[in-house]
Amino acid sequence: MAPGVTSEEKEKHGQASKDSFIHISNPHLEKMKEDVLYHFALGTGTHDFPALFGDIKFVCVGGSPSRMKAFITYMAGELGMASPGCDYPNICAGTDRYAMYKVGPVLSVSHGMGIPSIAIMLHELIKLLYHSKCSDVTIVRIGTSGGIGLEPGSVVITSQSVDATFKPQFEQVILGKSVIRSTDFDDELAKELMECSKEIEQFSTVIGNTMCTLDFYEGQGRLDGVICSYTEEEKLQYLNAAYDAGVRNIEMESSVFAAICNLSGVKGNSEFLNPWFHL
Amino acid sequence: MAPGVTSEEKEKHGQASKDSFIHISNPHLEKMKEDVLYHFALGTGTHDFPALFGDIKFVCVGGSPSRMKAFITYMAGELGMASPGCDYPNICAGTDRYAMYKVGPVLSVSHGMGIPSIAIMLHELIKLLYHSKCSDVTIVRIGTSGGIGLEPGSVVITSQSVDATFKPQFEQVILGKSVIRSTDFDDELAKELMECSKEIEQFSTVIGNTMCTLDFYEGQGRLDGVICSYTEEEKLQYLNAAYDAGVRNIEMESSVFAAICNLSGVKGNSEFLNPWFHL
């Protein structure tokens, strides 16, 4: 879309030192008296961030608000922090843009569908962690996706997020100009997640590339959208080419998730259960 | 992002004849026994679409579920169809992806934030209208946006949706290839909406271009995201250039909304109240 693609940010990536604190790549923030996280209905002027969030070590994000509530309820049980009849209040009750839940060191946040929706959430989430003075934070995106060439019910841990042309990059448009950002995920975290999967022995799990598209219907080769100009053969050709490029699943948020984690010095990865299948 | 941009679809637009029924640009749909609208939790095998939706003439769409419920409650009053203590059930209660409400000939649907999120909703909405055998349907996107060079509280009716380089086009990636689609809105509908505004005399209203971005923070020149690599001067230069190109407000959904309405022969327009201001 936009002209003047530059690759300068490709080089920047990797320079964000992997110390334990959150990096803010915005010199303007230090000059602001108050930071309002509009889409969370939270602000540094109205909420004590270190007291509310300072102990967070793990953030799990996913599309659906109700699933993220179910997840925190499950986590409370796993951590031995559940109490009978206990409900988990939505920390972002002042808005219906996103939902947020917390139990102990775990935060669970919904992000809606698509790159723009998760990007707004991530900008405000990373600022929340920064203002809360959190350290050693790991963020995992969990969710469902469409699998390619895998057994039903298997899990994909993402090594790289690739775009619709199978390139491991995210195009960020800044003031009308296009900048390319890296979409590699943290290797170590991928291996740790794989170890967890082996211990649990409940899911067939692979580490592979995740294709991130801007569209669910035409963008992923579906034949049942309101607009479709290709044949089933053309769809299969495309998905086979994706498989050959190492793609094992398709979803709509991983590329900007990787890009923002990389620029903020946060360990991040995506892990998907594949309930439906393209191939 | 994707190579091989073609302009073939630019020519197709305008050929969709403006008769009163919904156009489906997908030959595969006719061969399907059942159509499941996954993200609405509705399907032609489980719901009687003509009985439920056949009388719809107006669809209003907006980002937030609670606002779309408030809107249907307001519409019920305006149409004299409200009853005391009456609640409006969410037709999509089986999912938390979108919310949908109906009163008489008016449907109100939420779409979340960003192009991918509204695109999924529109694919399923247009199929819903088609299966319901609706005719003469008008769709209006209503919402808030950031104004450029306008009085606080004014309303923008969109003539064209433009991208971050001010071009009136939407880039749809199909099986990894880029196709350019038209983002003109219906002129007549824009004039009708302008007439309504004059009758009401409540809001200062203009017809102008709406810029549709893929990102809320860096994409719209905000200085308070977690990443920001530009100065306030560079931001102002960009917004001034947008104003000079006829842009009067900025949001994140109008381009694909125009493109899908055009390809489906549906009269569509966007109307925005501008609660915040870039310039």
PDB file of C-alpha atoms in Angstrom, chain B residues 6-277:
ATOM      1  CA  THR B   6      -3.745  -5.471 -10.046  1.00  0.00           C
ATOM      2  CA  SER B   7      -6.409  -2.921 -10.740  1.00  0.00           C
ATOM      3  CA  GLU B   8      -8.887  -5.250 -12.391  1.00  0.00           C
ATOM      4  CA  GLU B   9     -11.346  -4.925  -9.538  1.00  0.00           C
ATOM      5  CA  LYS B  10     -11.415  -1.171  -9.898  1.00  0.00           C
ATOM      6  CA  GLU B  11     -13.183  -1.689 -13.186  1.00  0.00           C
ATOM      7  CA  LYS B  12     -15.545  -4.269 -11.808  1.00  0.00           C
ATOM      8  CA  HIS B  13     -16.843  -1.768  -9.267  1.00  0.00           C
ATOM      9  CA  GLY B  14     -19.774   0.179 -10.577  1.00  0.00           C
ATOM     10  CA  GLN B  15     -20.831  -2.761 -12.694  1.00  0.00           C
ATOM     11  CA  ALA B  16     -22.734  -4.227  -9.744  1.00  0.00           C
ATOM     12  CA  SER B  17     -26.174  -3.076 -10.909  1.00  0.00           C
ATOM     13  CA  LYS B  18     -28.055  -1.054  -8.327  1.00  0.00           C
ATOM     14  CA  ASP B  19     -31.236  -3.142  -8.279  1.00  0.00           C
ATOM     15  CA  SER B  20     -32.872  -3.643  -4.919  1.00  0.00           C
ATOM     16  CA  PHE B  21     -31.460  -7.079  -3.971  1.00  0.00           C
ATOM     17  CA  ILE B  22     -28.195  -8.148  -2.392  1.00  0.00           C
ATOM     18  CA  HIS B  23     -25.436  -9.364  -4.754  1.00  0.00           C
ATOM     19  CA  ILE B  24     -23.326 -12.337  -3.810  1.00  0.00           C
ATOM     20  CA  SER B  25     -19.985 -12.363  -5.664  1.00  0.00           C
ATOM     21  CA  ASN B  26     -19.286 -16.007  -4.838  1.00  0.00           C
ATOM     22  CA  PRO B  27     -20.392 -18.866  -7.129  1.00  0.00           C
ATOM     23  CA  HIS B  28     -19.525 -21.467  -4.451  1.00  0.00           C
ATOM     24  CA  LEU B  29     -22.292 -20.335  -2.097  1.00  0.00           C
ATOM     25  CA  GLU B  30     -25.100 -21.648  -4.311  1.00  0.00           C
ATOM     26  CA  LYS B  31     -23.674 -25.176  -4.041  1.00  0.00           C
ATOM     27  CA  MET B  32     -23.634 -25.207  -0.236  1.00  0.00           C
ATOM     28  CA  LYS B  33     -26.454 -27.051   1.536  1.00  0.00           C
ATOM     29  CA  GLU B  34     -26.062 -25.019   4.691  1.00  0.00           C
ATOM     30  CA  ASP B  35     -24.354 -21.720   5.408  1.00  0.00           C
ATOM     31  CA  VAL B  36     -23.012 -21.302   8.928  1.00  0.00           C
ATOM     32  CA  LEU B  37     -22.268 -17.698   9.935  1.00  0.00           C
ATOM     33  CA  TYR B  38     -19.679 -18.764  12.512  1.00  0.00           C
ATOM     34  CA  HIS B  39     -19.045 -15.388  14.119  1.00  0.00           C
ATOM     35  CA  PHE B  40     -22.766 -14.673  14.577  1.00  0.00           C
ATOM     36  CA  ALA B  41     -23.564 -18.217  15.862  1.00  0.00           C
ATOM     37  CA  LEU B  42     -26.362 -18.348  13.258  1.00  0.00           C
ATOM     38  CA  GLY B  43     -26.888 -20.718  10.325  1.00  0.00           C
ATOM     39  CA  THR B  44     -29.355 -21.378   7.518  1.00  0.00           C
ATOM     40  CA  GLY B  45     -29.758 -24.957   8.806  1.00  0.00           C
ATOM     41  CA  THR B  46     -30.740 -23.838  12.303  1.00  0.00           C
ATOM     42  CA  HIS B  47     -32.462 -20.469  11.797  1.00  0.00           C
ATOM     43  CA  ASP B  48     -35.299 -19.286   9.507  1.00  0.00           C
ATOM     44  CA  PHE B  49     -33.509 -16.272   8.046  1.00  0.00           C
ATOM     45  CA  PRO B  50     -36.420 -14.802   5.972  1.00  0.00           C
ATOM     46  CA  ALA B  51     -38.737 -14.991   9.002  1.00  0.00           C
ATOM     47  CA  LEU B  52     -36.178 -13.503  11.379  1.00  0.00           C
ATOM     48  CA  PHE B  53     -34.611 -10.857   9.146  1.00  0.00           C
ATOM     49  CA  GLY B  54     -36.659 -10.494   5.911  1.00  0.00           C
ATOM     50  CA  ASP B  55     -38.111  -7.082   6.853  1.00  0.00           C
ATOM     51  CA  ILE B  56     -34.744  -5.370   7.429  1.00  0.00           C
ATOM     52  CA  LYS B  57     -34.279  -2.096   5.504  1.00  0.00           C
ATOM     53  CA  PHE B  58     -31.617  -0.356   7.595  1.00  0.00           C
ATOM     54  CA  VAL B  59     -28.496  -1.765   9.197  1.00  0.00           C
ATOM     55  CA  CYS B  60     -26.415   0.388  11.526  1.00  0.00           C
ATOM     56  CA  VAL B  61     -22.999  -0.905  12.496  1.00  0.00           C
ATOM     57  CA  GLY B  62     -20.535   0.405  15.074  1.00  0.00           C
ATOM     58  CA  GLY B  63     -17.547  -0.782  17.076  1.00  0.00           C
ATOM     59  CA  SER B  64     -18.853  -1.241  20.611  1.00  0.00           C
ATOM     60  CA  PRO B  65     -21.513  -3.842  21.596  1.00  0.00           C
ATOM     61  CA  SER B  66     -22.953  -1.678  24.385  1.00  0.00           C
ATOM     62  CA  ARG B  67     -23.291   1.342  22.093  1.00  0.00           C
ATOM     63  CA  MET B  68     -25.131  -0.765  19.508  1.00  0.00           C
ATOM     64  CA  LYS B  69     -27.546  -1.894  22.220  1.00  0.00           C
ATOM     65  CA  ALA B  70     -28.046   1.732  23.324  1.00  0.00           C
ATOM     66  CA  PHE B  71     -28.670   2.608  19.672  1.00  0.00           C
ATOM     67  CA  ILE B  72     -31.416  -0.015  19.197  1.00  0.00           C
ATOM     68  CA  THR B  73     -33.095   1.152  22.420  1.00  0.00           C
ATOM     69  CA  TYR B  74     -33.046   4.709  21.063  1.00  0.00           C
ATOM     70  CA  MET B  75     -34.374   3.559  17.659  1.00  0.00           C
ATOM     71  CA  ALA B  76     -37.245   1.668  19.308  1.00  0.00           C
ATOM     72  CA  GLY B  77     -38.300   4.934  20.946  1.00  0.00           C
ATOM     73  CA  GLU B  78     -37.982   6.910  17.704  1.00  0.00           C
ATOM     74  CA  LEU B  79     -40.068   4.305  15.807  1.00  0.00           C
ATOM     75  CA  GLY B  80     -42.736   4.169  18.523  1.00  0.00           C
ATOM     76  CA  MET B  81     -41.927   0.498  19.033  1.00  0.00           C
ATOM     77  CA  ALA B  82     -40.654   0.639  22.610  1.00  0.00           C
ATOM     78  CA  SER B  83     -42.586  -0.925  25.442  1.00  0.00           C
ATOM     79  CA  PRO B  84     -41.940  -0.096  29.131  1.00  0.00           C
ATOM     80  CA  GLY B  85     -39.269  -2.281  30.701  1.00  0.00           C
ATOM     81  CA  CYS B  86     -38.630  -3.898  27.344  1.00  0.00           C
ATOM     82  CA  ASP B  87     -35.186  -5.377  26.850  1.00  0.00           C
ATOM     83  CA  TYR B  88     -33.649  -6.106  23.460  1.00  0.00           C
ATOM     84  CA  PRO B  89     -32.076  -9.552  23.345  1.00  0.00           C
ATOM     85  CA  ASN B  90     -28.701 -10.066  21.685  1.00  0.00           C
ATOM     86  CA  ILE B  91     -29.440 -12.160  18.553  1.00  0.00           C
ATOM     87  CA  CYS B  92     -25.809 -13.365  18.597  1.00  0.00           C
ATOM     88  CA  ALA B  93     -25.904 -14.457  22.257  1.00  0.00           C
ATOM     89  CA  GLY B  94     -24.253 -17.766  21.252  1.00  0.00           C
ATOM     90  CA  THR B  95     -20.924 -15.994  20.687  1.00  0.00           C
ATOM     91  CA  ASP B  96     -19.035 -13.034  22.119  1.00  0.00           C
ATOM     92  CA  ARG B  97     -17.436 -12.048  18.791  1.00  0.00           C
ATOM     93  CA  TYR B  98     -20.213  -9.602  17.816  1.00  0.00           C
ATOM     94  CA  ALA B  99     -23.530  -8.393  19.264  1.00  0.00           C
ATOM     95  CA  MET B 100     -26.702  -7.924  17.174  1.00  0.00           C
ATOM     96  CA  TYR B 101     -30.057  -6.284  17.992  1.00  0.00           C
ATOM     97  CA  LYS B 102     -33.211  -5.704  15.930  1.00  0.00           C
ATOM     98  CA  VAL B 103     -36.289  -3.537  16.198  1.00  0.00           C
ATOM     99  CA  GLY B 104     -38.728  -3.447  13.267  1.00  0.00           C
ATOM    100  CA  PRO B 105     -36.813  -2.771  10.036  1.00  0.00           C
ATOM    101  CA  VAL B 106     -33.609  -1.731  11.833  1.00  0.00           C
ATOM    102  CA  LEU B 107     -30.701  -4.058  12.626  1.00  0.00           C
ATOM    103  CA  SER B 108     -27.867  -2.885  14.875  1.00  0.00           C
ATOM    104  CA  VAL B 109     -24.580  -4.834  14.823  1.00  0.00           C
ATOM    105  CA  SER B 110     -21.215  -4.341  16.540  1.00  0.00           C
ATOM    106  CA  HIS B 111     -17.994  -4.923  14.606  1.00  0.00           C
ATOM    107  CA  GLY B 112     -15.065  -4.482  17.003  1.00  0.00           C
ATOM    108  CA  MET B 113     -12.024  -2.430  16.018  1.00  0.00           C
ATOM    109  CA  GLY B 114     -10.081  -2.427  12.761  1.00  0.00           C
ATOM    110  CA  ILE B 115     -10.465  -3.556   9.153  1.00  0.00           C
ATOM    111  CA  PRO B 116     -10.070  -7.327   9.740  1.00  0.00           C
ATOM    112  CA  SER B 117     -12.681  -7.337  12.499  1.00  0.00           C
ATOM    113  CA  ILE B 118     -15.341  -5.391  10.555  1.00  0.00           C
ATOM    114  CA  ALA B 119     -14.578  -7.407   7.388  1.00  0.00           C
ATOM    115  CA  ILE B 120     -15.455 -10.731   9.061  1.00  0.00           C
ATOM    116  CA  MET B 121     -18.710  -9.186  10.306  1.00  0.00           C
ATOM    117  CA  LEU B 122     -19.590  -7.710   6.883  1.00  0.00           C
ATOM    118  CA  HIS B 123     -19.032 -11.011   5.038  1.00  0.00           C
ATOM    119  CA  GLU B 124     -21.498 -12.680   7.386  1.00  0.00           C
ATOM    120  CA  LEU B 125     -23.919  -9.729   7.527  1.00  0.00           C
ATOM    121  CA  ILE B 126     -24.286  -9.479   3.747  1.00  0.00           C
ATOM    122  CA  LYS B 127     -24.840 -13.248   3.544  1.00  0.00           C
ATOM    123  CA  LEU B 128     -27.460 -12.940   6.296  1.00  0.00           C
ATOM    124  CA  LEU B 129     -29.302 -10.244   4.279  1.00  0.00           C
ATOM    125  CA  TYR B 130     -29.014 -12.358   1.116  1.00  0.00           C
ATOM    126  CA  HIS B 131     -30.345 -15.536   2.721  1.00  0.00           C
ATOM    127  CA  SER B 132     -33.150 -13.478   4.293  1.00  0.00           C
ATOM    128  CA  LYS B 133     -34.155 -12.203   0.795  1.00  0.00           C
ATOM    129  CA  CYS B 134     -33.929  -8.594   1.977  1.00  0.00           C
ATOM    130  CA  SER B 135     -34.310  -5.775  -0.563  1.00  0.00           C
ATOM    131  CA  ASP B 136     -33.527  -2.043  -0.635  1.00  0.00           C
ATOM    132  CA  VAL B 137     -31.156  -2.272   2.294  1.00  0.00           C
ATOM    133  CA  THR B 138     -29.114   0.715   3.465  1.00  0.00           C
ATOM    134  CA  ILE B 139     -26.112   0.199   5.740  1.00  0.00           C
ATOM    135  CA  VAL B 140     -24.667   3.049   7.769  1.00  0.00           C
ATOM    136  CA  ARG B 141     -21.566   2.800   9.907  1.00  0.00           C
ATOM    137  CA  ILE B 142     -21.911   5.102  12.907  1.00  0.00           C
ATOM    138  CA  GLY B 143     -19.235   5.830  15.430  1.00  0.00           C
ATOM    139  CA  THR B 144     -16.648   8.116  16.865  1.00  0.00           C
ATOM    140  CA  SER B 145     -13.473   9.226  15.142  1.00  0.00           C
ATOM    141  CA  GLY B 146     -10.708  11.784  15.396  1.00  0.00           C
ATOM    142  CA  GLY B 147     -11.505  15.051  13.601  1.00  0.00           C
ATOM    143  CA  ILE B 148      -9.102  17.194  11.570  1.00  0.00           C
ATOM    144  CA  GLY B 149      -9.713  20.947  11.428  1.00  0.00           C
ATOM    145  CA  LEU B 150     -13.323  20.748  12.652  1.00  0.00           C
ATOM    146  CA  GLU B 151     -15.256  22.155  15.594  1.00  0.00           C
ATOM    147  CA  PRO B 152     -15.554  19.789  18.577  1.00  0.00           C
ATOM    148  CA  GLY B 153     -18.694  17.634  18.384  1.00  0.00           C
ATOM    149  CA  SER B 154     -19.145  18.005  14.637  1.00  0.00           C
ATOM    150  CA  VAL B 155     -20.236  15.164  12.373  1.00  0.00           C
ATOM    151  CA  VAL B 156     -18.494  13.895   9.228  1.00  0.00           C
ATOM    152  CA  ILE B 157     -20.419  12.077   6.475  1.00  0.00           C
ATOM    153  CA  THR B 158     -17.904  10.213   4.334  1.00  0.00           C
ATOM    154  CA  SER B 159     -17.670  10.864   0.592  1.00  0.00           C
ATOM    155  CA  GLN B 160     -14.601   8.673   0.048  1.00  0.00           C
ATOM    156  CA  SER B 161     -12.523   6.560   2.372  1.00  0.00           C
ATOM    157  CA  VAL B 162      -8.809   7.110   1.760  1.00  0.00           C
ATOM    158  CA  ASP B 163      -5.776   5.125   2.926  1.00  0.00           C
ATOM    159  CA  ALA B 164      -2.766   6.397   4.905  1.00  0.00           C
ATOM    160  CA  THR B 165      -1.304   7.866   1.683  1.00  0.00           C
ATOM    161  CA  PHE B 166      -4.629   9.664   0.986  1.00  0.00           C
ATOM    162  CA  LYS B 167      -5.563   7.396  -1.960  1.00  0.00           C
ATOM    163  CA  PRO B 168      -9.241   6.368  -2.285  1.00  0.00           C
ATOM    164  CA  GLN B 169      -8.547   2.656  -2.363  1.00  0.00           C
ATOM    165  CA  PHE B 170      -8.562  -0.511  -0.285  1.00  0.00           C
ATOM    166  CA  GLU B 171      -5.905  -3.186  -0.709  1.00  0.00           C
ATOM    167  CA  GLN B 172      -7.390  -6.660  -0.351  1.00  0.00           C
ATOM    168  CA  VAL B 173      -4.891  -9.520  -0.199  1.00  0.00           C
ATOM    169  CA  ILE B 174      -6.365 -12.639  -1.867  1.00  0.00           C
ATOM    170  CA  LEU B 175      -4.334 -15.858  -1.709  1.00  0.00           C
ATOM    171  CA  GLY B 176      -1.188 -13.766  -1.217  1.00  0.00           C
ATOM    172  CA  LYS B 177      -1.866 -11.352  -4.111  1.00  0.00           C
ATOM    173  CA  SER B 178      -2.944  -7.763  -3.725  1.00  0.00           C
ATOM    174  CA  VAL B 179      -6.110  -6.436  -5.381  1.00  0.00           C
ATOM    175  CA  ILE B 180      -7.178  -2.782  -5.238  1.00  0.00           C
ATOM    176  CA  ARG B 181     -10.850  -2.031  -4.531  1.00  0.00           C
ATOM    177  CA  SER B 182     -12.837   1.183  -4.745  1.00  0.00           C
ATOM    178  CA  THR B 183     -13.770   3.017  -1.538  1.00  0.00           C
ATOM    179  CA  ASP B 184     -16.337   5.511  -2.858  1.00  0.00           C
ATOM    180  CA  PHE B 185     -19.531   5.769  -0.847  1.00  0.00           C
ATOM    181  CA  ASP B 186     -23.040   6.293  -2.206  1.00  0.00           C
ATOM    182  CA  ASP B 187     -23.418  10.004  -3.166  1.00  0.00           C
ATOM    183  CA  GLU B 188     -27.193  10.052  -2.868  1.00  0.00           C
ATOM    184  CA  LEU B 189     -27.098   8.556   0.608  1.00  0.00           C
ATOM    185  CA  ALA B 190     -24.499  11.130   1.702  1.00  0.00           C
ATOM    186  CA  LYS B 191     -26.823  13.919   0.492  1.00  0.00           C
ATOM    187  CA  GLU B 192     -29.834  12.364   2.248  1.00  0.00           C
ATOM    188  CA  LEU B 193     -27.872  12.117   5.511  1.00  0.00           C
ATOM    189  CA  MET B 194     -26.820  15.768   5.075  1.00  0.00           C
ATOM    190  CA  GLU B 195     -30.470  16.755   4.657  1.00  0.00           C
ATOM    191  CA  CYS B 196     -31.353  14.893   7.877  1.00  0.00           C
ATOM    192  CA  SER B 197     -28.622  16.768   9.692  1.00  0.00           C
ATOM    193  CA  LYS B 198     -29.987  20.102   8.421  1.00  0.00           C
ATOM    194  CA  GLU B 199     -33.486  19.195   9.603  1.00  0.00           C
ATOM    195  CA  ILE B 200     -32.276  18.200  13.082  1.00  0.00           C
ATOM    196  CA  GLU B 201     -30.033  21.288  13.402  1.00  0.00           C
ATOM    197  CA  GLN B 202     -28.197  19.681  16.305  1.00  0.00           C
ATOM    198  CA  PHE B 203     -24.751  19.038  14.894  1.00  0.00           C
ATOM    199  CA  SER B 204     -22.375  20.925  12.667  1.00  0.00           C
ATOM    200  CA  THR B 205     -22.068  18.458   9.759  1.00  0.00           C
ATOM    201  CA  VAL B 206     -19.718  18.210   6.774  1.00  0.00           C
ATOM    202  CA  ILE B 207     -19.273  15.795   3.894  1.00  0.00           C
ATOM    203  CA  GLY B 208     -15.569  14.940   3.572  1.00  0.00           C
ATOM    204  CA  ASN B 209     -12.934  12.277   3.124  1.00  0.00           C
ATOM    205  CA  THR B 210     -12.358   9.815   5.936  1.00  0.00           C
ATOM    206  CA  MET B 211      -8.868   8.379   6.374  1.00  0.00           C
ATOM    207  CA  CYS B 212      -8.858   4.717   7.334  1.00  0.00           C
ATOM    208  CA  THR B 213      -5.673   3.479   9.030  1.00  0.00           C
ATOM    209  CA  LEU B 214      -4.469   0.031  10.054  1.00  0.00           C
ATOM    210  CA  ASP B 215      -3.152   1.332  13.359  1.00  0.00           C
ATOM    211  CA  PHE B 216      -4.419   3.650  16.100  1.00  0.00           C
ATOM    212  CA  TYR B 217      -1.106   4.848  17.573  1.00  0.00           C
ATOM    213  CA  GLU B 218       1.740   5.096  15.024  1.00  0.00           C
ATOM    214  CA  GLY B 219      -0.697   4.924  12.101  1.00  0.00           C
ATOM    215  CA  GLN B 220      -2.569   8.055  13.217  1.00  0.00           C
ATOM    216  CA  GLY B 221       0.422  10.047  14.450  1.00  0.00           C
ATOM    217  CA  ARG B 222      -0.271   9.685  18.166  1.00  0.00           C
ATOM    218  CA  LEU B 223       2.553  10.567  20.544  1.00  0.00           C
ATOM    219  CA  ASP B 224       1.374   8.376  23.444  1.00  0.00           C
ATOM    220  CA  GLY B 225       1.725   4.798  22.158  1.00  0.00           C
ATOM    221  CA  VAL B 226       4.354   2.404  23.473  1.00  0.00           C
ATOM    222  CA  ILE B 227       6.388   2.999  20.273  1.00  0.00           C
ATOM    223  CA  CYS B 228       6.867   6.417  18.692  1.00  0.00           C
ATOM    224  CA  SER B 229       9.782   7.368  16.427  1.00  0.00           C
ATOM    225  CA  TYR B 230       8.564  10.756  15.099  1.00  0.00           C
ATOM    226  CA  THR B 231       8.422  14.298  16.475  1.00  0.00           C
ATOM    227  CA  GLU B 232       5.345  16.422  17.125  1.00  0.00           C
ATOM    228  CA  GLU B 233       6.313  18.556  14.104  1.00  0.00           C
ATOM    229  CA  GLU B 234       6.407  15.508  11.805  1.00  0.00           C
ATOM    230  CA  LYS B 235       3.009  14.444  13.132  1.00  0.00           C
ATOM    231  CA  LEU B 236       1.539  17.890  12.410  1.00  0.00           C
ATOM    232  CA  GLN B 237       3.051  17.943   8.908  1.00  0.00           C
ATOM    233  CA  TYR B 238       1.353  14.623   8.168  1.00  0.00           C
ATOM    234  CA  LEU B 239      -2.024  15.703   9.539  1.00  0.00           C
ATOM    235  CA  ASN B 240      -1.839  19.012   7.646  1.00  0.00           C
ATOM    236  CA  ALA B 241      -1.118  17.077   4.446  1.00  0.00           C
ATOM    237  CA  ALA B 242      -4.153  14.882   5.203  1.00  0.00           C
ATOM    238  CA  TYR B 243      -6.315  17.998   5.661  1.00  0.00           C
ATOM    239  CA  ASP B 244      -5.059  19.430   2.357  1.00  0.00           C
ATOM    240  CA  ALA B 245      -6.066  16.119   0.704  1.00  0.00           C
ATOM    241  CA  GLY B 246      -9.641  16.605   1.907  1.00  0.00           C
ATOM    242  CA  VAL B 247      -9.441  14.368   4.998  1.00  0.00           C
ATOM    243  CA  ARG B 248     -11.743  15.543   7.782  1.00  0.00           C
ATOM    244  CA  ASN B 249     -11.542  12.587  10.141  1.00  0.00           C
ATOM    245  CA  ILE B 250      -9.554   9.409  10.865  1.00  0.00           C
ATOM    246  CA  GLU B 251     -10.822   5.970  11.844  1.00  0.00           C
ATOM    247  CA  MET B 252     -10.055   2.290  11.236  1.00  0.00           C
ATOM    248  CA  GLU B 253     -12.886   0.542   9.350  1.00  0.00           C
ATOM    249  CA  SER B 254     -14.371   2.669   6.552  1.00  0.00           C
ATOM    250  CA  SER B 255     -12.284   1.438   3.594  1.00  0.00           C
ATOM    251  CA  VAL B 256     -13.270  -2.220   3.689  1.00  0.00           C
ATOM    252  CA  PHE B 257     -16.820  -1.175   4.582  1.00  0.00           C
ATOM    253  CA  ALA B 258     -17.042   0.854   1.350  1.00  0.00           C
ATOM    254  CA  ALA B 259     -15.367  -1.912  -0.686  1.00  0.00           C
ATOM    255  CA  ILE B 260     -17.714  -4.676   0.486  1.00  0.00           C
ATOM    256  CA  CYS B 261     -20.849  -2.483   0.127  1.00  0.00           C
ATOM    257  CA  ASN B 262     -19.801  -1.611  -3.454  1.00  0.00           C
ATOM    258  CA  LEU B 263     -19.244  -5.243  -4.432  1.00  0.00           C
ATOM    259  CA  SER B 264     -22.570  -6.295  -2.911  1.00  0.00           C
ATOM    260  CA  GLY B 265     -24.790  -3.580  -4.429  1.00  0.00           C
ATOM    261  CA  VAL B 266     -25.717  -2.257  -0.997  1.00  0.00           C
ATOM    262  CA  LYS B 267     -26.160   1.462  -0.372  1.00  0.00           C
ATOM    263  CA  GLY B 268     -23.682   2.333   2.332  1.00  0.00           C
ATOM    264  CA  ASN B 269     -22.241   5.317   4.102  1.00  0.00           C
ATOM    265  CA  SER B 270     -20.304   6.235   7.214  1.00  0.00           C
ATOM    266  CA  GLU B 271     -21.247   8.950   9.611  1.00  0.00           C
ATOM    267  CA  PHE B 272     -19.051   9.932  12.533  1.00  0.00           C
ATOM    268  CA  LEU B 273     -19.237  12.132  15.566  1.00  0.00           C
ATOM    269  CA  ASN B 274     -15.767  13.483  16.301  1.00  0.00           C
ATOM    270  CA  PRO B 275     -15.196  13.519  20.044  1.00  0.00           C
ATOM    271  CA  TRP B 276     -11.449  14.041  19.862  1.00  0.00           C
ATOM    272  CA  PHE B 277      -9.246  16.025  17.563  1.00  0.00           C
TER     273      PHE B 277
END
